Coordinates of C-alpha atoms in Angstrom, one line a residue:
M1 CA 8.5 0.2 3.3
V2 CA 9.8 -2.3 0.7
L3 CA 9.3 -5.8 2.0
P4 CA 12.0 -8.5 1.1
I5 CA 9.7 -10.6 -1.0
R6 CA 11.4 -12.4 -3.9
F7 CA 9.8 -14.0 -6.9
V8 CA 12.0 -16.8 -8.3
L9 CA 11.4 -18.0 -11.9
M10 CA 13.0 -21.4 -12.7
R11 CA 14.3 -21.8 -16.3
P12 CA 11.8 -19.3 -17.9
R13 CA 11.6 -20.1 -21.6
N14 CA 9.3 -17.4 -23.0
A15 CA 10.5 -13.7 -23.3
E16 CA 6.9 -12.5 -23.5
N17 CA 6.2 -14.1 -20.2
L18 CA 9.1 -12.3 -18.6
G19 CA 7.9 -8.9 -19.9
A20 CA 4.4 -9.5 -18.7
A21 CA 5.6 -10.7 -15.4
A22 CA 7.8 -7.6 -14.9
R23 CA 4.8 -5.4 -15.6
A24 CA 2.6 -7.4 -13.2
M25 CA 5.2 -7.1 -10.4
K26 CA 5.6 -3.4 -10.8
N27 CA 1.8 -3.1 -10.9
C28 CA 1.8 -4.6 -7.4
G29 CA 4.8 -2.6 -6.0
L30 CA 7.2 -5.5 -6.2
S31 CA 10.7 -5.4 -7.8
E32 CA 12.8 -8.2 -6.3
W33 CA 13.0 -11.2 -8.6
T34 CA 15.5 -13.8 -9.7
W35 CA 15.8 -15.9 -12.8
V36 CA 17.4 -19.3 -12.5
R37 CA 19.1 -20.5 -15.7
P38 CA 16.7 -18.6 -18.0
E39 CA 16.3 -20.1 -21.5
A40 CA 14.9 -16.9 -23.1
E41 CA 17.8 -15.2 -24.7
D42 CA 16.3 -12.4 -26.8
L43 CA 14.6 -10.0 -24.4
G44 CA 13.3 -7.8 -27.1
P45 CA 9.8 -9.2 -26.9
A46 CA 10.0 -8.9 -23.1
R47 CA 10.7 -5.2 -23.3
R48 CA 7.7 -4.7 -25.5
L49 CA 5.4 -6.2 -22.9
A50 CA 7.1 -4.7 -19.8
V51 CA 5.4 -1.4 -20.2
H52 CA 7.0 1.1 -17.8
A53 CA 8.7 -1.9 -16.0
E54 CA 11.8 -2.3 -18.2
E55 CA 14.1 -1.5 -15.2
L56 CA 13.0 -4.8 -13.7
L57 CA 14.3 -6.6 -16.7
D58 CA 17.6 -4.8 -16.4
G59 CA 17.9 -5.2 -12.7
V60 CA 16.9 -8.9 -12.4
R61 CA 19.3 -11.2 -10.4
R62 CA 20.4 -14.3 -12.2
E63 CA 21.5 -17.5 -10.5
D64 CA 22.4 -21.1 -11.5
S65 CA 20.4 -22.9 -8.9
L66 CA 17.4 -22.7 -6.7
E67 CA 19.7 -23.1 -3.7
A68 CA 21.6 -20.0 -4.6
A69 CA 18.4 -18.0 -5.4
V70 CA 16.9 -18.7 -1.9
A71 CA 20.0 -19.2 0.3
D72 CA 19.2 -16.1 2.5
C73 CA 15.4 -16.8 2.7
V74 CA 13.6 -17.7 5.9
W75 CA 10.6 -19.1 4.1
V76 CA 10.2 -20.5 0.6
V77 CA 7.0 -21.5 -1.0
G78 CA 6.8 -23.3 -4.3
T79 CA 4.0 -23.2 -6.8
S80 CA 3.0 -26.8 -7.5
S81 CA -0.2 -28.8 -7.4
R82 CA 1.7 -31.9 -6.0
K83 CA 0.9 -33.3 -2.6
V84 CA 4.0 -33.8 -0.6
E85 CA 3.9 -35.3 2.9
G86 CA 5.0 -32.7 5.6
K87 CA 4.4 -29.7 3.3
R88 CA 1.3 -27.5 3.6
R89 CA -0.7 -26.7 0.5
L90 CA -1.7 -23.1 0.7
L91 CA -4.1 -21.1 -1.4
P92 CA -2.7 -18.0 -3.1
R93 CA -4.4 -15.6 -0.6
A94 CA -2.8 -17.4 2.4
V95 CA 0.6 -17.3 0.6
G96 CA 0.3 -13.5 0.2
E97 CA -0.6 -13.0 3.8
E98 CA 2.2 -15.3 5.1
L99 CA 4.8 -13.8 2.8
V100 CA 4.0 -10.4 4.1
A101 CA 4.0 -11.6 7.7
R102 CA 7.2 -13.6 7.5
A103 CA 9.1 -10.9 5.6
A104 CA 9.4 -9.1 9.0
Q105 CA 11.8 -12.0 9.9
G106 CA 13.9 -11.9 6.8
P107 CA 13.8 -12.4 3.0
V108 CA 11.0 -14.8 1.7
A109 CA 10.5 -16.2 -1.7
I110 CA 7.9 -17.8 -3.9
V111 CA 9.2 -20.1 -6.7
F112 CA 7.6 -20.7 -10.1
G113 CA 8.6 -23.6 -12.3
D114 CA 9.2 -23.4 -16.1
E115 CA 6.4 -23.2 -18.6
R116 CA 6.7 -26.7 -19.8
S117 CA 7.2 -29.0 -16.8
G118 CA 7.0 -26.8 -13.6
L119 CA 9.3 -27.5 -10.6
T120 CA 11.4 -30.6 -10.4
N121 CA 11.0 -33.1 -7.5
A122 CA 14.2 -31.8 -6.0
E123 CA 13.0 -28.2 -6.2
V124 CA 9.7 -29.1 -4.6
E125 CA 11.6 -30.7 -1.8
R126 CA 13.7 -27.6 -1.3
C127 CA 10.6 -25.5 -0.6
H128 CA 9.1 -25.3 2.8
D129 CA 5.5 -25.3 1.6
L130 CA 3.5 -25.5 -1.6
S131 CA 0.7 -23.5 -3.2
A132 CA -1.5 -24.0 -6.2
V133 CA -4.3 -22.0 -7.8
P134 CA -7.7 -23.8 -7.4
T135 CA -8.4 -23.7 -11.2
D136 CA -11.2 -25.6 -12.9
P137 CA -10.2 -29.2 -13.7
S138 CA -11.1 -28.7 -17.3
Q139 CA -8.2 -26.2 -17.6
P140 CA -5.8 -26.6 -14.7
S141 CA -2.7 -25.0 -16.0
I142 CA -1.9 -21.3 -15.8
N143 CA 0.4 -19.2 -17.9
L144 CA 3.6 -18.2 -16.0
A145 CA 2.9 -14.5 -16.3
Q146 CA -0.7 -15.0 -15.1
A147 CA 0.6 -16.9 -12.1
V148 CA 3.0 -14.2 -11.2
L149 CA 0.3 -11.5 -11.5
L150 CA -2.1 -13.6 -9.3
Y151 CA 0.4 -14.1 -6.5
A152 CA 1.8 -10.5 -6.8
Y153 CA -1.8 -9.3 -6.4
E154 CA -2.3 -11.3 -3.2
V155 CA 1.0 -9.9 -1.8
R156 CA -0.2 -6.4 -2.7
M157 CA -3.6 -6.9 -0.9
A158 CA -1.9 -8.4 2.1
S159 CA 0.6 -5.5 2.3
L160 CA -2.2 -3.0 2.1
A161 CA -4.2 -4.8 4.8
A162 CA -1.1 -4.9 7.1
A163 CA -0.2 -1.2 6.7
P164 CA -1.9 1.4 8.8
P165 CA -4.1 3.8 6.8
P166 CA -2.5 7.1 6.0
P167 CA -3.6 9.9 8.2
A168 CA -6.2 12.3 6.9
P169 CA -4.8 15.6 5.7
L170 CA -5.1 18.4 8.3
P171 CA -7.3 21.3 7.4
V172 CA -5.8 24.8 7.2
A173 CA -6.0 26.3 10.7
A174 CA -7.3 29.7 11.5
S175 CA -4.6 32.3 12.1
D176 CA -4.3 34.3 15.3
A177 CA -5.4 37.3 13.4
E178 CA -8.6 35.6 12.3
L179 CA -9.3 34.4 15.8
A180 CA -8.8 38.0 17.0
R181 CA -11.3 39.3 14.5
V182 CA -13.9 36.7 15.6
E183 CA -13.3 37.7 19.2
E184 CA -13.6 41.4 18.5
T185 CA -16.9 40.8 16.5
L186 CA -18.2 38.6 19.3
E187 CA -17.4 41.3 21.9
T188 CA -19.2 43.9 19.9
L189 CA -22.3 41.8 19.7
L190 CA -22.3 40.8 23.3
K191 CA -22.0 44.5 24.4
A192 CA -24.8 45.4 22.1
G193 CA -27.0 42.7 23.5
G194 CA -26.3 43.7 27.1
F195 CA -24.3 40.7 28.1
L196 CA -21.1 42.6 28.8
V197 CA -22.3 45.6 30.8
D198 CA -19.7 45.7 33.5
P199 CA -16.7 47.5 32.1
H200 CA -14.4 46.0 34.8
A201 CA -15.6 42.4 34.1
G202 CA -16.0 42.8 30.4
R203 CA -12.7 41.4 29.2
T204 CA -12.8 38.6 31.8
G205 CA -16.3 37.6 30.7
L206 CA -15.4 37.8 27.0
R207 CA -12.3 35.7 27.6
D208 CA -14.3 33.0 29.3
V209 CA -16.9 33.0 26.6
F210 CA -14.3 32.8 23.8
A211 CA -12.0 30.3 25.5
P212 CA -13.9 27.2 24.2
L213 CA -13.6 28.5 20.6
R214 CA -9.9 29.1 21.0
R215 CA -9.4 25.7 22.6
S216 CA -11.2 24.1 19.7
R217 CA -8.5 25.2 17.3
L218 CA -10.9 26.6 14.6
T219 CA -10.0 26.0 11.0
H220 CA -9.7 28.8 8.5
H221 CA -13.1 27.8 7.1
E222 CA -14.7 27.7 10.5
A223 CA -13.4 31.1 11.5
R224 CA -14.8 32.5 8.3
L225 CA -18.2 31.0 9.1
W226 CA -18.2 32.4 12.6
L227 CA -17.4 35.9 11.2
A228 CA -20.1 35.6 8.6
A229 CA -22.7 34.5 11.2
L230 CA -21.7 37.2 13.7
H231 CA -21.7 40.0 11.0
T232 CA -25.2 38.8 10.0
L233 CA -26.4 39.1 13.6
R234 CA -24.8 42.5 14.0
K235 CA -26.7 43.8 10.9
R236 CA -30.0 42.4 12.2
L237 CA -29.4 44.1 15.6
A238 CA -28.5 47.4 13.9
S239 CA -31.6 47.3 11.6
G240 CA -33.9 46.2 14.4

């Protein structure tokens, strides 16, 4: 199921960043994103970096304002290291988890500022909560495409954690004919061993003995093992 999680890039300036961001999003199973007043005009460099993700560049939604980009969203988190009263400051992992959880209620968005100055004060105020990567103080800033990859990865991990694991593939079941061969071979051995001596109760006794095997729904492999084992015993009885 595709979750309504939107990545919003405000005034992106660098075409290479757009191409790398497109690839990162596709790596993580995401495709919904919006550019607000992009300043990168020549997308040639973007296409060179968007390896196998060029369709995200072609299908991107463009808007003139953050308001228009997130108008339908039930939760919007902005990427900014600023501390604003009344807004939570979440780590990327918590953002990924909450985006996945809140997406069940409606579209959600994470907003990235431009490469030079980030989000404006008005854009920060528009967001419900904020998030920043806990980088080392000696190098606090992160490239836009790297930030997109980091948050996309956290969304991916949260999505995988929330989804039930796929069921294990079922083995090939034994056919009715295979079960019949096992039953016939077992009957031969039981008669040879003296277990089925009453001709009137023979079929009933055999049915009761074989019933657990039939209920267990033997696989094709298990039926072949039973036949091999029974044939080996029959040869031993015949030679003894």
